Coordinates of C-alpha atoms in Angstrom, one line a residue:
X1 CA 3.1 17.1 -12.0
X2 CA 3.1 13.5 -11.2
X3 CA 6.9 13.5 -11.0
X4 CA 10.1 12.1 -9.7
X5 CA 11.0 15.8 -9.7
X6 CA 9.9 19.3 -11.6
X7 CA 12.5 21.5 -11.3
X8 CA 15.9 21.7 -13.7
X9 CA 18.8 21.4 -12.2
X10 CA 21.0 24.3 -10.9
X11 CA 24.4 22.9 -12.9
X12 CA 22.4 23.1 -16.4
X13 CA 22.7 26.1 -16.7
X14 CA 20.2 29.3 -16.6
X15 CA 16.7 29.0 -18.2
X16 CA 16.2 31.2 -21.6
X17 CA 13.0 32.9 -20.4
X18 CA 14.2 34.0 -17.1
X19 CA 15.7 36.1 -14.4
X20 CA 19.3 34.8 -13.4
X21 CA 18.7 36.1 -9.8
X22 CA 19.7 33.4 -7.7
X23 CA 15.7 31.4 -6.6
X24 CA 16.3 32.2 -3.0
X25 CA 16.3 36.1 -4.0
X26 CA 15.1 37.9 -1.0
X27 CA 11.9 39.2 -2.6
X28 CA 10.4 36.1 -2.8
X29 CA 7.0 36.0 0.0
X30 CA 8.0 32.6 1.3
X31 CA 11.6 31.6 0.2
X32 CA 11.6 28.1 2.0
X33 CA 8.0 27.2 0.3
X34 CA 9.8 26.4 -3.1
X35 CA 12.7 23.8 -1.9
X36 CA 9.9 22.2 0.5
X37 CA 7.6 21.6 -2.1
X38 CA 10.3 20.5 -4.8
X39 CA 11.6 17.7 -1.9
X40 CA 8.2 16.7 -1.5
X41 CA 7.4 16.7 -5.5
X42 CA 10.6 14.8 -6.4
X43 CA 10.2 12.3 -3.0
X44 CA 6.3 11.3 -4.4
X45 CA 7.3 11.4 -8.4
X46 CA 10.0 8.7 -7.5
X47 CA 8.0 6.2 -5.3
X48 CA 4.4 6.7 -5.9
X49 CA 5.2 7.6 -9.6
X50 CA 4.8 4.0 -10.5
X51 CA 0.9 4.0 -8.6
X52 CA -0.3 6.7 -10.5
X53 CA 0.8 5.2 -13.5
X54 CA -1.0 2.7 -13.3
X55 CA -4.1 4.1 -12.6
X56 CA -3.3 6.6 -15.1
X57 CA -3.6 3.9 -18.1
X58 CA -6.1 1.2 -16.8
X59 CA -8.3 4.7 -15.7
X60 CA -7.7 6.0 -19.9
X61 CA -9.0 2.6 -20.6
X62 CA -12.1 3.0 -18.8
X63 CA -13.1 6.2 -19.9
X64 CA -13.4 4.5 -23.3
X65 CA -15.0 1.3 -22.1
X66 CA -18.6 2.2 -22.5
X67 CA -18.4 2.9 -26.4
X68 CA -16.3 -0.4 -26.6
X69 CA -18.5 -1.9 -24.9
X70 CA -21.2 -0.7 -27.7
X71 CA -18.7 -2.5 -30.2
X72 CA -17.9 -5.8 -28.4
X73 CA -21.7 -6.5 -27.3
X74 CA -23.6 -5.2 -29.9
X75 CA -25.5 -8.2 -30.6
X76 CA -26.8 -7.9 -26.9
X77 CA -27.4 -4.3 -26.9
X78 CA -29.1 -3.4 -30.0
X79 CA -32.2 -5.1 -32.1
X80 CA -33.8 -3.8 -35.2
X81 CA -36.0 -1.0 -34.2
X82 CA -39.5 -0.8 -33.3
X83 CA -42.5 1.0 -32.0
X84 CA -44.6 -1.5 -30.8
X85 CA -42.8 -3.2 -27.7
X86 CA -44.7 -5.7 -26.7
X87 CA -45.8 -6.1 -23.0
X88 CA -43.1 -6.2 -20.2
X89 CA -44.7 -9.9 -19.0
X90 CA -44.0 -11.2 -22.0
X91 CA -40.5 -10.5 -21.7
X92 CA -39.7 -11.5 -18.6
X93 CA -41.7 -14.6 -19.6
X94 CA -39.2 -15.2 -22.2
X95 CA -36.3 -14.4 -19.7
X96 CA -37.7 -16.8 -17.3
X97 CA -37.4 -20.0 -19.4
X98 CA -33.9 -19.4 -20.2
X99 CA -33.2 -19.0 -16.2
X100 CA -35.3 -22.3 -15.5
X101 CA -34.4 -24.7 -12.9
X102 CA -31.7 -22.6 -11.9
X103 CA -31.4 -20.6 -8.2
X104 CA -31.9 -17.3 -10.0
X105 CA -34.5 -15.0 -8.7
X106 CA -35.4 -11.7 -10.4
X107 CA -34.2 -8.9 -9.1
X108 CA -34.5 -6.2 -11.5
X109 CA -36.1 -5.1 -14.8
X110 CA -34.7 -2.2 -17.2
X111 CA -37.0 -1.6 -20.3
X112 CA -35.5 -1.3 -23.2
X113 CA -34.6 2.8 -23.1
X114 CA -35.3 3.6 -26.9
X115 CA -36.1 1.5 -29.9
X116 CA -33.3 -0.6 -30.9
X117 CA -32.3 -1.2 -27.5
X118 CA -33.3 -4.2 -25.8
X119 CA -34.4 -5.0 -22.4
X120 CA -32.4 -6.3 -19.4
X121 CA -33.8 -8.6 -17.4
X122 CA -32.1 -9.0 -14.0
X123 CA -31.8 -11.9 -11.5
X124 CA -29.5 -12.8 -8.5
X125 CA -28.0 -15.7 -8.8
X126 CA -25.5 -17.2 -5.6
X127 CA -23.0 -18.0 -7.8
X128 CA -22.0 -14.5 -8.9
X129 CA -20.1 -11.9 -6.8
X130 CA -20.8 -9.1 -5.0
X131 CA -22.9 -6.0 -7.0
X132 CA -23.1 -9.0 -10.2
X133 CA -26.4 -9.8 -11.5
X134 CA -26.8 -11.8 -14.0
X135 CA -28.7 -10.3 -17.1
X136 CA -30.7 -11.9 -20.2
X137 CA -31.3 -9.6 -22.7
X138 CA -34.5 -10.0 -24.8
X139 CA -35.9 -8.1 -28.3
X140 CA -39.0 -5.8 -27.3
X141 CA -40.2 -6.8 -29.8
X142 CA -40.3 -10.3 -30.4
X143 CA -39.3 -11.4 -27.0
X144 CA -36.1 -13.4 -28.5
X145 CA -33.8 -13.6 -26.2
X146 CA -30.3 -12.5 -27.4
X147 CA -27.9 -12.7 -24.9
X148 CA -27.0 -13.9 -21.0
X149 CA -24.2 -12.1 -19.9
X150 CA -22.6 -11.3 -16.1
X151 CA -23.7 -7.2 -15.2
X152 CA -21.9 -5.2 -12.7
X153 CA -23.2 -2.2 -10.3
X154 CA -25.9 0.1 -11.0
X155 CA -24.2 1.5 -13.8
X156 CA -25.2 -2.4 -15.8
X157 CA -21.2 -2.6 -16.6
X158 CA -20.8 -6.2 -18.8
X159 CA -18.3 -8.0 -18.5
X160 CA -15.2 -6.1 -20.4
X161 CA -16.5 -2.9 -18.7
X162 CA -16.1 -4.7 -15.5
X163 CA -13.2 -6.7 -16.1
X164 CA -10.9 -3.0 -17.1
X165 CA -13.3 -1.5 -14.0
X166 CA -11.3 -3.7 -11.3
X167 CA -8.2 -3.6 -12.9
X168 CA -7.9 0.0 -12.3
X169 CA -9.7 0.0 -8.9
X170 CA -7.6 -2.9 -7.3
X171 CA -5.7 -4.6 -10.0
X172 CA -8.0 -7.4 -9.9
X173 CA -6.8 -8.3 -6.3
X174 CA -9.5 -7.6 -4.2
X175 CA -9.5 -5.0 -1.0
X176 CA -5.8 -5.4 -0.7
X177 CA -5.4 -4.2 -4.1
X178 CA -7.7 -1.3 -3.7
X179 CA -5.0 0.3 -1.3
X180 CA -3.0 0.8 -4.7
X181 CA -5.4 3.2 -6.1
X182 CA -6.3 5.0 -2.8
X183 CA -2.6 5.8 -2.9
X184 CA -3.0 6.7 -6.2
X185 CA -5.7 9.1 -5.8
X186 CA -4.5 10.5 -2.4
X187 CA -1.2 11.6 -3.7
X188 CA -2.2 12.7 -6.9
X189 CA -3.9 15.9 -5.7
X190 CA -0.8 16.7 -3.6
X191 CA 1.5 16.2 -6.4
X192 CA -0.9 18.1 -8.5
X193 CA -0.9 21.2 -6.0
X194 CA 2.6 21.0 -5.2
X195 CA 3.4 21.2 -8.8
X196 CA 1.2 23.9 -9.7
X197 CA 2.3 26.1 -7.0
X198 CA 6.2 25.3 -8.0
X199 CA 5.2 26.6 -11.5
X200 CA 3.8 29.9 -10.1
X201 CA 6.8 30.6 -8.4
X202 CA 9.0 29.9 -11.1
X203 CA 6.7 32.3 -13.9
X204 CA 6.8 34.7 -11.2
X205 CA 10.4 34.9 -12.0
X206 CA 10.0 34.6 -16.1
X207 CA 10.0 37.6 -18.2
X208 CA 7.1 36.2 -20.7
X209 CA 4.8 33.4 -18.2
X210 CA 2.7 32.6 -20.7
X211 CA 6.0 30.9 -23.0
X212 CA 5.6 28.1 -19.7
X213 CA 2.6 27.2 -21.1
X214 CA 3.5 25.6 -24.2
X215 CA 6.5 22.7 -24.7
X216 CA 9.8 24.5 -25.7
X217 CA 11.5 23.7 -29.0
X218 CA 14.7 25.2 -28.3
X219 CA 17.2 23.0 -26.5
X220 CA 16.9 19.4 -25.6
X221 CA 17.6 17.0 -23.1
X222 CA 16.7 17.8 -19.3
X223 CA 15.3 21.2 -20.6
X224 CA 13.2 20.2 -23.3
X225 CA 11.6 17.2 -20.8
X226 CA 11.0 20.1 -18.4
X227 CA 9.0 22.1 -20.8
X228 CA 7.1 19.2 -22.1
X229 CA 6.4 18.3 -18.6
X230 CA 6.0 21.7 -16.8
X231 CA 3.4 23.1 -19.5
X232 CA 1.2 19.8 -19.9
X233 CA 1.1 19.5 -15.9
X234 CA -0.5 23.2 -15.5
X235 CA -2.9 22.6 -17.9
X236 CA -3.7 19.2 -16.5
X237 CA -3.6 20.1 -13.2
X238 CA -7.6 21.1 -12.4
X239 CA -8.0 18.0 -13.9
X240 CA -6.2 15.7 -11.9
X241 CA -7.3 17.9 -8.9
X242 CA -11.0 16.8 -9.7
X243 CA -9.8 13.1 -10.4
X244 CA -8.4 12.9 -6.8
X245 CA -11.2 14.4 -5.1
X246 CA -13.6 12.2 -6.6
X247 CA -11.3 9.0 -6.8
X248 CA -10.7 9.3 -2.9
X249 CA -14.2 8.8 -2.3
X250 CA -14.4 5.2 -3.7
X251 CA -11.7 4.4 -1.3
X252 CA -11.8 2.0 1.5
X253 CA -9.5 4.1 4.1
X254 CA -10.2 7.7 2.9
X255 CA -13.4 6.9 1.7
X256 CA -14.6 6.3 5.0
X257 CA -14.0 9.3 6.2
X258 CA -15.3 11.3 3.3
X259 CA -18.3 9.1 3.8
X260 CA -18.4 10.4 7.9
X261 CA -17.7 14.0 7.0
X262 CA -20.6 13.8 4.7
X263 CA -22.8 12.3 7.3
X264 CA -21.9 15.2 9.8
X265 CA -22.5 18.1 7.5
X266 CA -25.8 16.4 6.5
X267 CA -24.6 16.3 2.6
X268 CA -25.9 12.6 2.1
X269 CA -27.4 11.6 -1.1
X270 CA -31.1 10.9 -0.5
X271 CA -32.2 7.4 -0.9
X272 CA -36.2 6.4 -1.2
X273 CA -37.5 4.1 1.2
X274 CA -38.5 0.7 0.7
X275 CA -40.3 0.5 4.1
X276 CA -43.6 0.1 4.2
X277 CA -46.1 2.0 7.0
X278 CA -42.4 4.4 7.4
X279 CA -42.7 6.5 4.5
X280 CA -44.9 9.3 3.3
X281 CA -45.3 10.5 -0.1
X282 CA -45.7 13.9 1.2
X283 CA -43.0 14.4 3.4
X284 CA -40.7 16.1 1.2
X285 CA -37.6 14.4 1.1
X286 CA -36.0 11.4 1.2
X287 CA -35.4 8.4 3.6
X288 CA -32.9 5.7 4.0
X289 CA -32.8 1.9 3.7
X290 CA -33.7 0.1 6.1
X291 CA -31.8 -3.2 7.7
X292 CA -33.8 -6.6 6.9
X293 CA -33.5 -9.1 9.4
X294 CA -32.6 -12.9 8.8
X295 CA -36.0 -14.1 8.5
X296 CA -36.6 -11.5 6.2
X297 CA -33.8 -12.0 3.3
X298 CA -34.9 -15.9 4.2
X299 CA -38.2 -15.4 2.8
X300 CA -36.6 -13.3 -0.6
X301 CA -36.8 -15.8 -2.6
X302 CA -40.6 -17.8 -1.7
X303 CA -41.8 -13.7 -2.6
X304 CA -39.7 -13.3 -6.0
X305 CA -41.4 -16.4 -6.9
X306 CA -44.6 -15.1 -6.7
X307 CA -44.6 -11.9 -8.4
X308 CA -46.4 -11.7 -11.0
X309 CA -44.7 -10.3 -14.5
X310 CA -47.8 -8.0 -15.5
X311 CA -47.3 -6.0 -12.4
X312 CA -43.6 -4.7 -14.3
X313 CA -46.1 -3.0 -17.0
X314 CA -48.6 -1.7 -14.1
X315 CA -45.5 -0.6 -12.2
X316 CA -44.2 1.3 -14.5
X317 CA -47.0 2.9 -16.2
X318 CA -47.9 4.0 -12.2
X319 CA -44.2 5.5 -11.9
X320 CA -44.6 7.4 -15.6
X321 CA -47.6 9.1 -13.8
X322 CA -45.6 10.2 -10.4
X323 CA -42.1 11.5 -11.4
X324 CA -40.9 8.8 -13.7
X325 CA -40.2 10.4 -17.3
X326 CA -37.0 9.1 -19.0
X327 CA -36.1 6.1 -20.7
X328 CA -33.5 4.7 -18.7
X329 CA -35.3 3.3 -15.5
X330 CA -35.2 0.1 -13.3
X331 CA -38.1 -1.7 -11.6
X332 CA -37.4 -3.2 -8.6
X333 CA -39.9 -6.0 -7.0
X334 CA -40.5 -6.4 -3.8
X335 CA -37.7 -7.6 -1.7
X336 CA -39.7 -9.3 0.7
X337 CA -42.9 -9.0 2.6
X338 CA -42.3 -5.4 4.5
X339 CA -40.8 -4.0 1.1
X340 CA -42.4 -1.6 -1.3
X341 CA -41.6 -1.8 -5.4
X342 CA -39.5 1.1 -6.5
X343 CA -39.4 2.6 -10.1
X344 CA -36.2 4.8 -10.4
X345 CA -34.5 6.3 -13.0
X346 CA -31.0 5.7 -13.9
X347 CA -30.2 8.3 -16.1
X348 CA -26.5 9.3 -15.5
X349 CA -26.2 11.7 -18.5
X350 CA -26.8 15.4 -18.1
X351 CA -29.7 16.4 -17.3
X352 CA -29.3 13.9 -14.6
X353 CA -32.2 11.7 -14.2
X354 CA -32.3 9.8 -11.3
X355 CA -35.9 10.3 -10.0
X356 CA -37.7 7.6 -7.7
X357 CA -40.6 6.1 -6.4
X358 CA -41.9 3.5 -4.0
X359 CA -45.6 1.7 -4.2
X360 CA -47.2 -0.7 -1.7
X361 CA -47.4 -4.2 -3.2
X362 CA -50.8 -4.4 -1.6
X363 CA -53.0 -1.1 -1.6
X364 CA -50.5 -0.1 -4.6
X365 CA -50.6 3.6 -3.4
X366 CA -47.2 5.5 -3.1
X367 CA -45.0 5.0 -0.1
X368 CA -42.5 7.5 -0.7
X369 CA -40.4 9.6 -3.7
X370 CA -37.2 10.9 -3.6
X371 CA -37.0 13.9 -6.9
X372 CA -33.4 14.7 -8.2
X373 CA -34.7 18.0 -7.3
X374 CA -34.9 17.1 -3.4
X375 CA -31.2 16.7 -3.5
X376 CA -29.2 19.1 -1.8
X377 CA -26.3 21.2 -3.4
X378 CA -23.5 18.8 -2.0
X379 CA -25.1 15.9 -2.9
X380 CA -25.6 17.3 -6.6
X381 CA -22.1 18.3 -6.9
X382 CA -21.1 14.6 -5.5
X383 CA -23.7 12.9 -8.1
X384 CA -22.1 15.3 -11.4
X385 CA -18.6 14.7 -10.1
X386 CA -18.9 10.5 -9.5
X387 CA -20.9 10.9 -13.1
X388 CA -18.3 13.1 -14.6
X389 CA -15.3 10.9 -13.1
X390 CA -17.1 7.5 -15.1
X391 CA -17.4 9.7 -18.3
X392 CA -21.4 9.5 -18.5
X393 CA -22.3 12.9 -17.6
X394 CA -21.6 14.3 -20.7
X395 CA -21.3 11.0 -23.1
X396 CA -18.3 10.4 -25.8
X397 CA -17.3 14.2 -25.3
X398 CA -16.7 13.3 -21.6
X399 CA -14.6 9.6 -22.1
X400 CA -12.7 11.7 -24.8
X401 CA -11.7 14.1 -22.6
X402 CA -10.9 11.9 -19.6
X403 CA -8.8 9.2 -21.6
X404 CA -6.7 12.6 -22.9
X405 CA -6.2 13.8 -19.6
X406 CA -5.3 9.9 -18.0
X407 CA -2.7 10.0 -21.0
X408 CA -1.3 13.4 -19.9
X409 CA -1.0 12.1 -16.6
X410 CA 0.8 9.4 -17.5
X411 CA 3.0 10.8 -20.1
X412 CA 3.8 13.4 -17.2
X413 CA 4.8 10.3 -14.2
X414 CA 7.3 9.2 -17.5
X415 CA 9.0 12.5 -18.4
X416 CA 9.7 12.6 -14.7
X417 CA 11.5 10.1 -14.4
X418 CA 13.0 10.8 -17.6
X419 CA 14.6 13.8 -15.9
X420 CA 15.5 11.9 -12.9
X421 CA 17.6 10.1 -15.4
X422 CA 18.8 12.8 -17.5
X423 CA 20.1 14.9 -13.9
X424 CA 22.0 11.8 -12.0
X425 CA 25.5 11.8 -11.5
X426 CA 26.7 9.8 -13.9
X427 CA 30.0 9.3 -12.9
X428 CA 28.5 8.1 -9.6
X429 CA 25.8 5.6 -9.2
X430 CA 25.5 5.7 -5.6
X431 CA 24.2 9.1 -5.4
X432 CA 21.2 8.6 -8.2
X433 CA 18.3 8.8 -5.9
X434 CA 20.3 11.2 -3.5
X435 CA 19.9 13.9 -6.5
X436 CA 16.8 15.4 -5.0
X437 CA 16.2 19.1 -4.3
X438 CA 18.5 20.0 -1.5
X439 CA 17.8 19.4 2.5
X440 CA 16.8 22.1 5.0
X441 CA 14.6 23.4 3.8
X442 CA 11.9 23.5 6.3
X443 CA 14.6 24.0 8.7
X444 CA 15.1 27.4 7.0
X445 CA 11.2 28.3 8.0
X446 CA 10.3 30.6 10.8
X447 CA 8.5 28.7 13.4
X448 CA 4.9 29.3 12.1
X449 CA 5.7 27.8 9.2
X450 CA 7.0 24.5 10.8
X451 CA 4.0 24.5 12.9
X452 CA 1.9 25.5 9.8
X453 CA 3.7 21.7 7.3
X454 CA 3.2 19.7 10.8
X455 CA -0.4 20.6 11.2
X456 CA -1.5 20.3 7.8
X457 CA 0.8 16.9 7.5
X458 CA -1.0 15.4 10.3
X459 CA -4.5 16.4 9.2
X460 CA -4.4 14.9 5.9
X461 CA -2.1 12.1 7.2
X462 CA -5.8 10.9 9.6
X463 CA -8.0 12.2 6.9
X464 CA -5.9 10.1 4.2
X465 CA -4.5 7.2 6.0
X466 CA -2.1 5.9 3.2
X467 CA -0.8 9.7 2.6
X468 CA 0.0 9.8 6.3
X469 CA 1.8 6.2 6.2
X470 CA 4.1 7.5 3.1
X471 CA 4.7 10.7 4.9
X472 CA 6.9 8.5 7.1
X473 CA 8.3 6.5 4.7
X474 CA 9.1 9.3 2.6
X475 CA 10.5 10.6 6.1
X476 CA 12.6 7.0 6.9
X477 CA 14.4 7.5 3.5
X478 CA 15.3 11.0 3.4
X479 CA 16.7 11.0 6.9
X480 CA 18.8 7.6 5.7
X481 CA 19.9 9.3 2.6
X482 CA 20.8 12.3 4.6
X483 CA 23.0 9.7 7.0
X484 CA 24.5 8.2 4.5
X485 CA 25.6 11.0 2.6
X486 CA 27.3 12.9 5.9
X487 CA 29.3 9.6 6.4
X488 CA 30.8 9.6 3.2
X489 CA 31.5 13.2 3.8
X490 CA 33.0 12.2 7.1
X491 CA 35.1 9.5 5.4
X492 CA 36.1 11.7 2.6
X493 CA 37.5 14.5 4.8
X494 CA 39.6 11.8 7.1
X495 CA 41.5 10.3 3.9

């Protein structure tokens, strides 16, 4: 449904499967809601088509970048198996001569999760970007070190991960390219909805619905590129629905807002504090970061330097006795003097595992712990759905599933403008992109449903800043196609 336009053309002739009353038969509930949504369809098909696109192929890349990245880094990731690890100091010991005499401070240690794996350990180093760490990876049990490689986010993304992560969230061109997949996202729920509804209509009017749901054989041209396109779009559609939803809320304009509506229905993931003397263990749910001051994040580095590497093994024995009981976990030293260690778990697969606890550095007694089970319902549904959009929640089953679905979506944005092509005038050049869906058709509507397209226009437009923005554009060219076409009619009736 991510089309330049979803409906077959009126001059093709009548469809096999159904009724040859004429679309606007008066029995239909709301006989303006079809054309309107058909304008609208064609309108985003033909100029965000290209977005979507896009995002469609660099996001089906993604959803298979954590097995390639099992492939490509291999050497990095896995060790021979063993089942006597030797102590986390020893490890980071090892890690620490590789980083010497270098402005790296530690950051961050993740234990090696199972036997084979090995174990990351993490430092920040001025040089890097934002959310990049930089990561030697050392046997468990030999304390070899066997790779120093770039790492990305919490989810540890190396460097292809990364590199195919950016070019599908802003093309590799920083905020300004990030507005390409907001518009992306935005406008492919719409698309998705608008579609979905237009194919209701139309089985509503089809002796045997269910024949919409698979790709016609019979014919071909226009009418076979429907099929193909109508029936994968309906079964794609809760799909691309879900991708939207969860893509807006990595946006910078949209995402804001989700972020604020959050905030006022109290649906906030819970974060532990880091805070010491602030938090209690008891308290029963979760606190927020606090703000470090200058002097503070000045002092980060003398106290990185003088944390001692046994504390890792006392840390996280300590956080296996609280809530801590997963493989997958990170240990976080104190960031400066005020700041608390934190064992969490980073467990993204389902059951989701992303426990956590704080200690004091000093009396080594718990400060606070935040339990996946503290979470409230929205911020569950927020943690599967992020999870689910990344294809970790349910592991290869989930990447296979998304990279299908980013195919579909793409194959769909391309048989629609196949049938943009297949319906133009071809005698006539000039009218090509004036072969939408016809005008007036919100003109046609009583007045509650004018008032009902303005309101809901104008909400999403400040909910979704970039939808609201094409609205007009979209707008600006139909009213200038409309123009344009009444002047030649003008012309044509004075010769």
């Amino acid at each position: 449904m991510t089309t330049p336009s979803s409906t077959v053309p009126e001059s093709s002739g009548p469809e096999p499967t159904s009724h040859r009353n004429h679309p606007d038969r008066p029995d239909r509930p709301i006989p303006w809601l079809g054309p309107l949504l058909r304008r609208l369809h064609f309108y985003a098909g033909i100029l965000i088509g290209p977005f979507i696109l896009i995002a469609a192929l660099t996001g089906a890349a993604y959803a298979i970048s954590p097995t390639l990245e099992k492939l490509v880094y291999a050497d990095q990731l896995s060790v021979p198996a063993t089942d006597d690890p030797l102590p986390l100091a020893a490890q980071i010991d090892a890690a620490n001569t590789v980083i010497a005499g270098s402005d790296s401070t530690l950051s961050a240690l993740r234990p090696a999760p199972e036997p084979g794996d090995t174990t990351r350990v993490m430092y920040d180093d001025p040089s890097l970007g934002e959310s990049e760490s930089r990561a030697i990876f050392v046997d468990p049990a030999t304390a070899e070190v066997v790779g120093d490689l770039t790492v990305y986010g919490t989810s540890g993304a190396l460097p292809l991960r990364t590199w195919i992560d950016q070019m599908h969230r802003s093309l590799h061109l920083g905020d300004v390219g990030r507005l390409y997949s907001e518009l992306a996202a935005s406008w492919l729920g719409i698309v998705a909805a608008a579609g979905l509804v237009l194919w209701i209509l139309r089985a509503r009017r089809t002796r045997k619905p269910t024949a919409m749901l698979r790709p016609s054989r019979k014919g071909n041209g226009l009418r076979r590129t429907f099929s193909w396109h109508a029936s994968v779009g309906v079964r794609a559609a809760i799909g691309m629905l879900f991708l939207s939803a969860t893509g807006i809320t990595w946006s910078q304009l949209g995402g804001e807002n989700v972020t604020k509506l959050r905030a006022a229905l109290s649906w906030e993931t819970p974060a532990v504090s880091t805070e010491l003397g602030g938090a209690s263990a008891t308290d029963g749910h979760a606190h927020h970061h606090g703000d470090s001051s200058a002097a503070e994040e000045a002092d980060s580095v003398a106290d990185h330097a003088a944390i001692d590497p046994a504390d890792f093994d006392m840390m996280l024995s300590m956080g296996h006795d609280v809530n801590i009981d997963t493989g997958l976990v990170e240990i976080l030293p104190p960031a400066d003097a005020d700041s608390a260690w934190v064992v969490q778990e980073i467990q993204r697969s389902f059951p989701t595992k992303v426990d956590a606890v704080a200690f004091d550095p000093e009396t080594v007694e718990v400060t606070d712990r935040v339990d996946f089970s503290y979470y409230g319902v929205a911020a569950k549904l927020a943690r599967w759905g992020i999870d689910l959009h990344m294809g970790t929640l349910f592991g290869l089953v989930n990447q296979i599933v998304l990279c299908v679905l980013a195919l579909g979506i793409a194959a769909m944005v391309v048989w629609g403008y196949v049938m943009w092509w297949q319906r133009r005038p071809k005698r006539n050049p000039a009218k090509w992109f004036g072969s939408a869906p016809p005008r007036r058709a919100l003109a046609d509507a009583p007045w509650w449903g004018v008032g009902a397209v303005v309101l809901a226009a104008v909400a999403i437009g400040l909910f979704l800043p970039l939808v609201g923005i094409s609205l007009i554009v979209f707008l600006v060219v139909d009213v200038a196609l409309g123009l344009r076409t009444r002047r030649r009619e003008r012309r044509a009736m004075a010769s």
